[in-house]
PDB file of C-alpha atoms and ligand atoms in Angstrom:
ATOM      1  CA  MET A   1       0.065   0.001  -0.179  1.00 96.00           C
ATOM      2  CA  LYS A   2       1.218   3.353  -0.846  1.00 98.00           C
ATOM      3  CA  LEU A   3       0.310   5.954   1.513  1.00 98.00           C
ATOM      4  CA  ILE A   4      -0.193   9.617   0.761  1.00 98.00           C
ATOM      5  CA  LYS A   5      -0.737  12.087   3.607  1.00 98.00           C
ATOM      6  CA  VAL A   6      -2.371  15.339   2.689  1.00 98.00           C
ATOM      7  CA  LYS A   7      -3.315  18.283   5.205  1.00 98.00           C
ATOM      8  CA  ASN A   8      -6.851  18.644   4.202  1.00 98.00           C
ATOM      9  CA  TYR A   9      -9.831  18.028   1.905  1.00 98.00           C
ATOM     10  CA  GLU A  10      -8.507  20.713  -0.817  1.00 98.00           C
ATOM     11  CA  GLU A  11      -5.217  19.003  -0.978  1.00 98.00           C
ATOM     12  CA  LEU A  12      -6.692  15.623  -1.032  1.00 98.00           C
ATOM     13  CA  SER A  13      -8.754  16.726  -4.043  1.00 98.00           C
ATOM     14  CA  LYS A  14      -5.889  18.189  -5.828  1.00 98.00           C
ATOM     15  CA  SER A  15      -3.523  15.189  -5.280  1.00 98.00           C
ATOM     16  CA  VAL A  16      -5.912  12.464  -6.425  1.00 98.00           C
ATOM     17  CA  CYS A  17      -6.521  14.762  -9.634  1.00 98.00           C
ATOM     18  CA  ASP A  18      -2.867  15.117 -10.125  1.00 98.00           C
ATOM     19  CA  ILE A  19      -2.592  11.300 -10.352  1.00 98.00           C
ATOM     20  CA  LEU A  20      -5.172  10.703 -12.631  1.00 98.00           C
ATOM     21  CA  VAL A  21      -4.443  13.450 -14.886  1.00 98.00           C
ATOM     22  CA  LYS A  22      -0.979  11.597 -15.381  1.00 98.00           C
ATOM     23  CA  ASP A  23      -2.733   8.293 -15.680  1.00 98.00           C
ATOM     24  CA  ILE A  24      -4.879   9.648 -18.580  1.00 98.00           C
ATOM     25  CA  SER A  25      -1.956  11.306 -20.276  1.00 98.00           C
ATOM     26  CA  LYS A  26       0.050   7.975 -20.169  1.00 98.00           C
ATOM     27  CA  LYS A  27      -3.283   6.072 -21.297  1.00 98.00           C
ATOM     28  CA  PRO A  28      -5.733   8.013 -23.082  1.00 98.00           C
ATOM     29  CA  ASN A  29      -8.256   5.145 -23.225  1.00 98.00           C
ATOM     30  CA  LEU A  30      -8.127   4.456 -19.541  1.00 98.00           C
ATOM     31  CA  VAL A  31     -10.925   2.274 -17.930  1.00 98.00           C
ATOM     32  CA  LEU A  32     -12.109   4.493 -14.898  1.00 98.00           C
ATOM     33  CA  GLY A  33     -14.161   3.238 -11.905  1.00 98.00           C
ATOM     34  CA  PHE A  34     -15.960   5.992 -10.321  1.00 98.00           C
ATOM     35  CA  ALA A  35     -17.228   6.444  -6.962  1.00 98.00           C
ATOM     36  CA  THR A  36     -19.824   8.970  -5.326  1.00 98.00           C
ATOM     37  CA  GLY A  37     -20.369  10.248  -1.946  1.00 97.00           C
ATOM     38  CA  GLU A  38     -19.230  13.600  -0.593  1.00 97.00           C
ATOM     39  CA  THR A  39     -15.530  12.850  -0.525  1.00 98.00           C
ATOM     40  CA  PRO A  40     -14.661  12.878  -4.253  1.00 98.00           C
ATOM     41  CA  LEU A  41     -16.796  16.157  -5.119  1.00 98.00           C
ATOM     42  CA  GLY A  42     -13.790  18.213  -4.620  1.00 98.00           C
ATOM     43  CA  PHE A  43     -11.628  15.939  -6.867  1.00 98.00           C
ATOM     44  CA  TYR A  44     -14.371  16.014  -9.609  1.00 98.00           C
ATOM     45  CA  LYS A  45     -14.111  19.891  -9.463  1.00 98.00           C
ATOM     46  CA  GLU A  46     -10.535  19.571 -10.125  1.00 98.00           C
ATOM     47  CA  LEU A  47     -10.892  17.005 -12.994  1.00 98.00           C
ATOM     48  CA  VAL A  48     -13.409  19.746 -14.686  1.00 98.00           C
ATOM     49  CA  SER A  49     -10.894  22.436 -14.098  1.00 98.00           C
ATOM     50  CA  ALA A  50      -8.108  20.189 -15.705  1.00 98.00           C
ATOM     51  CA  TYR A  51     -10.184  19.597 -18.466  1.00 98.00           C
ATOM     52  CA  LYS A  52     -10.936  22.936 -19.069  1.00 98.00           C
ATOM     53  CA  LYS A  53      -7.242  24.096 -19.030  1.00 98.00           C
ATOM     54  CA  LYS A  54      -6.786  21.306 -21.719  1.00 98.00           C
ATOM     55  CA  LYS A  55      -4.742  19.226 -19.170  1.00 98.00           C
ATOM     56  CA  ALA A  56      -7.172  16.342 -19.571  1.00 98.00           C
ATOM     57  CA  ASP A  57      -8.878  14.726 -22.548  1.00 98.00           C
ATOM     58  CA  PHE A  58     -11.756  12.264 -21.621  1.00 98.00           C
ATOM     59  CA  SER A  59     -12.748  11.500 -25.336  1.00 98.00           C
ATOM     60  CA  LYS A  60     -11.607   7.832 -25.188  1.00 98.00           C
ATOM     61  CA  ILE A  61     -12.266   7.016 -21.512  1.00 98.00           C
ATOM     62  CA  THR A  62     -14.531   4.523 -20.582  1.00 98.00           C
ATOM     63  CA  SER A  63     -16.002   4.574 -17.007  1.00 98.00           C
ATOM     64  CA  PHE A  64     -17.788   2.031 -14.546  1.00 98.00           C
ATOM     65  CA  ASN A  65     -19.640   3.514 -11.676  1.00 98.00           C
ATOM     66  CA  LEU A  66     -19.408   1.338  -8.486  1.00 98.00           C
ATOM     67  CA  ASP A  67     -22.806   1.379  -7.278  1.00 98.00           C
ATOM     68  CA  GLU A  68     -26.426   2.638  -7.183  1.00 98.00           C
ATOM     69  CA  TYR A  69     -29.383   2.617  -5.045  1.00 98.00           C
ATOM     70  CA  TYR A  70     -32.200   0.278  -5.793  1.00 98.00           C
ATOM     71  CA  PRO A  71     -34.868   0.713  -6.388  1.00 98.00           C
ATOM     72  CA  ILE A  72     -34.281   4.136  -8.252  1.00 98.00           C
ATOM     73  CA  LYS A  73     -34.805   6.039 -11.436  1.00 98.00           C
ATOM     74  CA  LYS A  74     -31.874   7.475 -13.355  1.00 97.00           C
ATOM     75  CA  LYS A  75     -33.347  10.871 -13.359  1.00 96.00           C
ATOM     76  CA  ASP A  76     -34.164  10.700  -9.856  1.00 98.00           C
ATOM     77  CA  GLN A  77     -32.132  13.792  -8.159  1.00 97.00           C
ATOM     78  CA  ASN A  78     -31.012  11.361  -5.550  1.00 98.00           C
ATOM     79  CA  SER A  79     -29.592   8.870  -7.907  1.00 98.00           C
ATOM     80  CA  TYR A  80     -25.691   8.281  -8.321  1.00 98.00           C
ATOM     81  CA  HIS A  81     -26.343   8.477 -12.014  1.00 98.00           C
ATOM     82  CA  ASP A  82     -27.845  12.211 -11.455  1.00 98.00           C
ATOM     83  CA  TYR A  83     -24.837  12.872  -9.310  1.00 98.00           C
ATOM     84  CA  MET A  84     -22.097  11.655 -12.013  1.00 98.00           C
ATOM     85  CA  MET A  85     -24.089  13.766 -14.749  1.00 98.00           C
ATOM     86  CA  LYS A  86     -23.988  16.780 -12.444  1.00 98.00           C
ATOM     87  CA  HIS A  87     -20.764  16.723 -11.005  1.00 98.00           C
ATOM     88  CA  LEU A  88     -18.623  15.199 -13.838  1.00 98.00           C
ATOM     89  CA  PHE A  89     -20.053  13.648 -16.961  1.00 98.00           C
ATOM     90  CA  SER A  90     -21.826  16.540 -18.416  1.00 98.00           C
ATOM     91  CA  LYS A  91     -18.920  18.864 -17.717  1.00 98.00           C
ATOM     92  CA  VAL A  92     -16.183  17.088 -19.819  1.00 98.00           C
ATOM     93  CA  ASN A  93     -16.016  15.163 -23.115  1.00 98.00           C
ATOM     94  CA  ILE A  94     -16.527  11.719 -22.038  1.00 98.00           C
ATOM     95  CA  SER A  95     -18.494   9.838 -24.789  1.00 98.00           C
ATOM     96  CA  LYS A  96     -21.826   8.754 -23.463  1.00 97.00           C
ATOM     97  CA  ASP A  97     -21.574   5.396 -25.057  1.00 98.00           C
ATOM     98  CA  LYS A  98     -18.560   4.852 -22.781  1.00 98.00           C
ATOM     99  CA  ILE A  99     -20.313   5.554 -19.428  1.00 98.00           C
ATOM    100  CA  ASN A 100     -21.327   2.434 -17.743  1.00 98.00           C
ATOM    101  CA  PHE A 101     -23.744   2.481 -14.914  1.00 98.00           C
ATOM    102  CA  LEU A 102     -25.678  -0.003 -12.901  1.00 98.00           C
ATOM    103  CA  ASP A 103     -29.583   0.483 -13.677  1.00 98.00           C
ATOM    104  CA  GLY A 104     -31.341   1.098 -10.236  1.00 98.00           C
ATOM    105  CA  ASP A 105     -34.613   0.786 -12.152  1.00 98.00           C
ATOM    106  CA  THR A 106     -33.950  -2.655 -13.656  1.00 98.00           C
ATOM    107  CA  LYS A 107     -36.864  -5.274 -12.830  1.00 98.00           C
ATOM    108  CA  ASN A 108     -34.178  -8.100 -12.628  1.00 98.00           C
ATOM    109  CA  PRO A 109     -31.346  -7.193 -10.665  1.00 98.00           C
ATOM    110  CA  GLU A 110     -29.724 -10.239 -10.771  1.00 98.00           C
ATOM    111  CA  LYS A 111     -29.322 -10.297 -14.746  1.00 98.00           C
ATOM    112  CA  GLU A 112     -28.267  -6.561 -14.519  1.00 98.00           C
ATOM    113  CA  CYS A 113     -25.313  -7.419 -12.006  1.00 98.00           C
ATOM    114  CA  LEU A 114     -24.317 -10.319 -14.188  1.00 98.00           C
ATOM    115  CA  GLU A 115     -24.176  -8.395 -17.104  1.00 98.00           C
ATOM    116  CA  TYR A 116     -22.323  -5.707 -15.558  1.00 98.00           C
ATOM    117  CA  GLU A 117     -19.631  -8.231 -14.447  1.00 98.00           C
ATOM    118  CA  ILE A 118     -19.325  -9.473 -17.969  1.00 98.00           C
ATOM    119  CA  LYS A 119     -18.862  -6.003 -19.065  1.00 98.00           C
ATOM    120  CA  ILE A 120     -16.085  -5.356 -16.605  1.00 98.00           C
ATOM    121  CA  ALA A 121     -14.489  -8.549 -17.245  1.00 98.00           C
ATOM    122  CA  LYS A 122     -14.168  -7.437 -21.212  1.00 98.00           C
ATOM    123  CA  CYS A 123     -13.150  -4.111 -20.257  1.00 98.00           C
ATOM    124  CA  PRO A 124     -11.145  -4.334 -16.917  1.00 98.00           C
ATOM    125  CA  VAL A 125     -10.900  -1.221 -14.754  1.00 98.00           C
ATOM    126  CA  ASP A 126      -7.251   0.337 -15.025  1.00 98.00           C
ATOM    127  CA  VAL A 127      -7.988   2.819 -12.088  1.00 98.00           C
ATOM    128  CA  GLN A 128     -10.724   2.477  -9.546  1.00 99.00           C
ATOM    129  CA  ILE A 129     -11.666   5.684  -7.192  1.00 98.00           C
ATOM    130  CA  LEU A 130     -12.875   4.675  -3.862  1.00 98.00           C
ATOM    131  CA  GLY A 131     -14.279   6.501  -0.823  1.00 98.00           C
ATOM    132  CA  VAL A 132     -15.227   4.609   2.456  1.00 98.00           C
ATOM    133  CA  GLY A 133     -18.251   4.506   4.390  1.00 96.00           C
ATOM    134  CA  VAL A 134     -17.964   5.169   8.276  1.00 96.00           C
ATOM    135  CA  ASN A 135     -18.583   1.501   8.976  1.00 96.00           C
ATOM    136  CA  GLY A 136     -15.843   0.451   6.649  1.00 98.00           C
ATOM    137  CA  HIS A 137     -18.126  -0.181   3.531  1.00 98.00           C
ATOM    138  CA  VAL A 138     -16.427   0.372  -0.031  1.00 98.00           C
ATOM    139  CA  GLY A 139     -18.944   0.634  -2.871  1.00 98.00           C
ATOM    140  CA  PHE A 140     -21.962  -0.485  -0.917  1.00 98.00           C
ATOM    141  CA  ASP A 141     -20.218  -3.723   0.240  1.00 98.00           C
ATOM    142  CA  GLU A 142     -21.473  -3.520   3.674  1.00 98.00           C
ATOM    143  CA  PRO A 143     -19.772  -5.468   6.510  1.00 98.00           C
ATOM    144  CA  GLY A 144     -20.322  -9.040   6.409  1.00 98.00           C
ATOM    145  CA  SER A 145     -19.579  -8.792   2.422  1.00 98.00           C
ATOM    146  CA  SER A 146     -17.215 -12.002   1.428  1.00 98.00           C
ATOM    147  CA  ILE A 147     -13.748 -11.107  -0.316  1.00 98.00           C
ATOM    148  CA  ASN A 148     -15.236 -13.145  -3.252  1.00 98.00           C
ATOM    149  CA  SER A 149     -18.345 -11.157  -3.751  1.00 98.00           C
ATOM    150  CA  ARG A 150     -19.063 -10.088  -7.120  1.00 98.00           C
ATOM    151  CA  THR A 151     -21.676  -7.128  -8.404  1.00 98.00           C
ATOM    152  CA  ARG A 152     -24.939  -7.897  -6.488  1.00 98.00           C
ATOM    153  CA  LEU A 153     -28.047  -6.395  -4.722  1.00 98.00           C
ATOM    154  CA  ILE A 154     -27.421  -5.780  -1.348  1.00 98.00           C
ATOM    155  CA  ASN A 155     -29.462  -4.953   1.834  1.00 98.00           C
ATOM    156  CA  LEU A 156     -28.143  -1.460   3.323  1.00 98.00           C
ATOM    157  CA  THR A 157     -27.187  -1.579   7.029  1.00 97.00           C
ATOM    158  CA  SER A 158     -29.169   1.068   9.307  1.00 96.00           C
ATOM    159  CA  SER A 159     -25.858   2.659   9.889  1.00 94.00           C
ATOM    160  CA  THR A 160     -25.542   3.415   6.031  1.00 96.00           C
ATOM    161  CA  ILE A 161     -29.170   4.515   5.828  1.00 96.00           C
ATOM    162  CA  LYS A 162     -28.737   7.096   8.815  1.00 95.00           C
ATOM    163  CA  VAL A 163     -25.422   8.353   7.388  1.00 93.00           C
ATOM    164  CA  ASN A 164     -26.795   8.754   3.543  1.00 95.00           C
ATOM    165  CA  SER A 165     -30.340   9.456   4.481  1.00 96.00           C
ATOM    166  CA  LYS A 166     -29.333  13.195   4.987  1.00 93.00           C
ATOM    167  CA  HIS A 167     -28.650  13.650   1.269  1.00 92.00           C
ATOM    168  CA  PHE A 168     -32.112  12.288   0.272  1.00 96.00           C
ATOM    169  CA  LYS A 169     -34.664  14.914  -1.156  1.00 94.00           C
ATOM    170  CA  ASN A 170     -38.384  14.522  -1.729  1.00 92.00           C
ATOM    171  CA  HIS A 171     -38.372  11.033  -0.848  1.00 93.00           C
ATOM    172  CA  LYS A 172     -37.001   8.333   1.595  1.00 95.00           C
ATOM    173  CA  MET A 173     -33.804   6.573   0.595  1.00 97.00           C
ATOM    174  CA  PRO A 174     -34.171   3.259  -0.686  1.00 98.00           C
ATOM    175  CA  ASN A 175     -32.685   0.388   1.778  1.00 97.00           C
ATOM    176  CA  GLN A 176     -31.139  -1.593  -0.957  1.00 98.00           C
ATOM    177  CA  ALA A 177     -28.579  -0.912  -3.518  1.00 98.00           C
ATOM    178  CA  LEU A 178     -26.459  -2.471  -6.465  1.00 99.00           C
ATOM    179  CA  THR A 179     -22.834  -2.659  -5.994  1.00 98.00           C
ATOM    180  CA  MET A 180     -19.474  -3.879  -7.552  1.00 98.00           C
ATOM    181  CA  GLY A 181     -18.389  -6.793  -5.095  1.00 98.00           C
ATOM    182  CA  ILE A 182     -15.325  -6.938  -3.220  1.00 98.00           C
ATOM    183  CA  ASP A 183     -13.646  -9.434  -5.826  1.00 98.00           C
ATOM    184  CA  THR A 184     -14.867  -7.058  -8.558  1.00 98.00           C
ATOM    185  CA  ILE A 185     -13.086  -4.087  -7.178  1.00 98.00           C
ATOM    186  CA  LEU A 186      -9.998  -5.980  -6.247  1.00 98.00           C
ATOM    187  CA  ARG A 187      -9.733  -7.019  -9.889  1.00 98.00           C
ATOM    188  CA  SER A 188      -8.790  -3.271 -10.835  1.00 98.00           C
ATOM    189  CA  LYS A 189      -5.272  -2.640 -11.826  1.00 98.00           C
ATOM    190  CA  LYS A 190      -4.892   0.123  -9.426  1.00 98.00           C
ATOM    191  CA  ILE A 191      -7.225   1.649  -6.593  1.00 99.00           C
ATOM    192  CA  ILE A 192      -7.203   4.926  -5.151  1.00 98.00           C
ATOM    193  CA  LEU A 193      -8.678   5.098  -2.082  1.00 98.00           C
ATOM    194  CA  MET A 194      -9.586   9.051  -0.713  1.00 98.00           C
ATOM    195  CA  ALA A 195     -10.457   9.590   3.037  1.00 98.00           C
ATOM    196  CA  SER A 196     -11.175  12.944   4.733  1.00 98.00           C
ATOM    197  CA  GLY A 197     -12.228  13.974   8.065  1.00 98.00           C
ATOM    198  CA  ASN A 198     -12.565  12.520  11.603  1.00 98.00           C
ATOM    199  CA  ALA A 199     -15.700  10.068  10.963  1.00 97.00           C
ATOM    200  CA  LYS A 200     -13.434   8.033   8.555  1.00 98.00           C
ATOM    201  CA  ARG A 201     -10.648   7.748  11.235  1.00 98.00           C
ATOM    202  CA  GLU A 202     -11.820   4.349  12.498  1.00 98.00           C
ATOM    203  CA  ALA A 203     -12.093   2.919   8.729  1.00 98.00           C
ATOM    204  CA  ILE A 204      -8.670   4.032   8.197  1.00 98.00           C
ATOM    205  CA  ARG A 205      -7.228   2.454  11.195  1.00 98.00           C
ATOM    206  CA  HIS A 206      -8.688  -0.802  10.172  1.00 98.00           C
ATOM    207  CA  LEU A 207      -7.208  -0.777   6.820  1.00 98.00           C
ATOM    208  CA  ILE A 208      -4.029   0.386   8.025  1.00 97.00           C
ATOM    209  CA  ASP A 209      -3.351  -1.446  11.212  1.00 96.00           C
ATOM    210  CA  GLY A 210      -6.486  -3.839  11.240  1.00 94.00           C
ATOM    211  CA  LYS A 211      -6.658  -7.886  10.588  1.00 97.00           C
ATOM    212  CA  ILE A 212      -8.246  -8.434   7.153  1.00 98.00           C
ATOM    213  CA  SER A 213     -12.016  -9.050   8.343  1.00 97.00           C
ATOM    214  CA  SER A 214     -15.301  -9.081   6.613  1.00 98.00           C
ATOM    215  CA  LYS A 215     -16.322  -6.747   9.619  1.00 98.00           C
ATOM    216  CA  TRP A 216     -14.421  -3.703   7.926  1.00 98.00           C
ATOM    217  CA  PRO A 217     -14.546  -4.550   4.259  1.00 98.00           C
ATOM    218  CA  VAL A 218     -12.165  -1.887   3.758  1.00 98.00           C
ATOM    219  CA  SER A 219      -9.507  -4.268   5.211  1.00 98.00           C
ATOM    220  CA  PHE A 220      -9.952  -6.616   2.200  1.00 98.00           C
ATOM    221  CA  LEU A 221      -7.932  -3.550  -0.158  1.00 98.00           C
ATOM    222  CA  LYS A 222      -4.637  -4.650   1.740  1.00 97.00           C
ATOM    223  CA  LYS A 223      -4.815  -7.705  -0.662  1.00 96.00           C
ATOM    224  CA  HIS A 224      -4.158  -5.294  -3.273  1.00 98.00           C
ATOM    225  CA  ARG A 225      -1.014  -4.989  -5.041  1.00 97.00           C
ATOM    226  CA  ASN A 226      -1.225  -1.576  -6.247  1.00 98.00           C
ATOM    227  CA  LEU A 227      -3.444   0.515  -3.635  1.00 98.00           C
ATOM    228  CA  ILE A 228      -2.905   4.130  -3.203  1.00 98.00           C
ATOM    229  CA  LEU A 229      -4.396   5.753   0.123  1.00 98.00           C
ATOM    230  CA  VAL A 230      -4.852   9.379  -0.036  1.00 98.00           C
ATOM    231  CA  VAL A 231      -5.738  10.448   3.292  1.00 98.00           C
ATOM    232  CA  ASP A 232      -6.169  13.793   5.454  1.00 98.00           C
ATOM    233  CA  GLU A 233      -4.861  14.671   8.593  1.00 98.00           C
ATOM    234  CA  LYS A 234      -8.088  14.297  10.404  1.00 98.00           C
ATOM    235  CA  ALA A 235      -8.735  10.762   8.895  1.00 98.00           C
ATOM    236  CA  LEU A 236      -5.227   9.561   9.605  1.00 97.00           C
ATOM    237  CA  GLY A 237      -5.764  10.606  13.225  1.00 88.00           C
TER     238      GLY A 237
HETATM  239  C1  GLP B 301     -21.506   5.980   0.067  1.00 55.12           C
HETATM  240  C2  GLP B 301     -20.940   5.193  -1.176  1.00 55.12           C
HETATM  241  C3  GLP B 301     -19.636   4.963  -1.148  1.00 55.12           C
HETATM  242  C4  GLP B 301     -18.993   5.961  -0.541  1.00 55.12           C
HETATM  243  C5  GLP B 301     -19.562   6.221   0.781  1.00 55.12           C
HETATM  244  C6  GLP B 301     -18.554   7.292   1.547  1.00 55.12           C
HETATM  245  O1  GLP B 301     -22.265   4.963   0.616  1.00 55.12           O
HETATM  246  N1  GLP B 301     -21.684   4.033  -1.687  1.00 55.12           N
HETATM  247  O2  GLP B 301     -19.151   4.567  -2.580  1.00 55.12           O
HETATM  248  O3  GLP B 301     -17.588   5.752  -0.664  1.00 55.12           O
HETATM  249  O4  GLP B 301     -20.797   6.388   0.728  1.00 55.12           O
HETATM  250  O5  GLP B 301     -19.096   8.506   1.318  1.00 55.12           O
HETATM  251  P1  GLP B 301     -18.909   9.913   1.864  1.00 55.12           P
HETATM  252  O6  GLP B 301     -17.540  10.080   0.886  1.00 55.12           O
HETATM  253  O7  GLP B 301     -20.192  10.929   1.582  1.00 55.12           O
HETATM  254  O8  GLP B 301     -18.543   9.870   3.027  1.00 55.12           O
END
C-alpha cells in the first residue's frame, strides 16, 4: 500500500486529480471506476478544471460506476447517475456510450449485475476511485460482505441508511443498492482510496493496522498490490 498523507480536503482533491491526469495522459483510453459520496466532489471539480485547461481529455475514457441505489430511476435527483452527470459527465468530453452504470430501475437485478460483471471482465478497470463509509464499506459492500463477492443486490445497514439519508430530497432513501463486489473491485489494476475527516478515522485504522476481516470490508483492500491511500490529517488521526 502506498500512503499519501495530505493536510486537508483541498489537498486531497488536488492530489488525486494530479495522479489521474498523469494516468490519463499516459493512457488516453483509460478505464476508470468512479465513486460517489461527498468525498470525491472536490476531486471532480479539479478534474473539470483540468479538462477546461486542456490538461485532461476524456474522449477515449470508459467509465464504470461502483454502485447505485435500488430501486431508483436514473433521472431521480438522488440517484448516483444524476450525481455523476451533474458533477462530472456533463462537464467533460466523455463519450456517452462509454459511460457504464448499474441500472437502479431494473426489474431483474440479478441479470443486471451479471451483465455488469461480464462488461467489466471484457473491459477491466485500470484505475478504481474509492471512498469509504463510516462503517468501513466500500462501494456498498457492507460489513459481512465476502472477499469473493461480485456485483449484486445488497441490503443496506441501518448505519449506512442513517448516514446517507441526509442527502435524500423528496422521498425516503431506498434500503437496498446494487454494488460491485469486493472481488470485482480487487480485480482493478490500481485502486485509489480517498478519505477525509474525523468520521473516517476508525475505518482507516482498520485498513492500515487492522486484521483483514469482513467486519471492516475496507480491510480487504490490503490484498491489492497497487493500492494508493490518499488521506488527510483528520482521517489519519
Ligand atoms: C456511499 C457510497 C460509497 C462512498 C461512501 C462514503 O455509501 N456508496 O461509494 O464511498 O458512501 O461517502 P462519503 O464520501 O459521503 O463519506
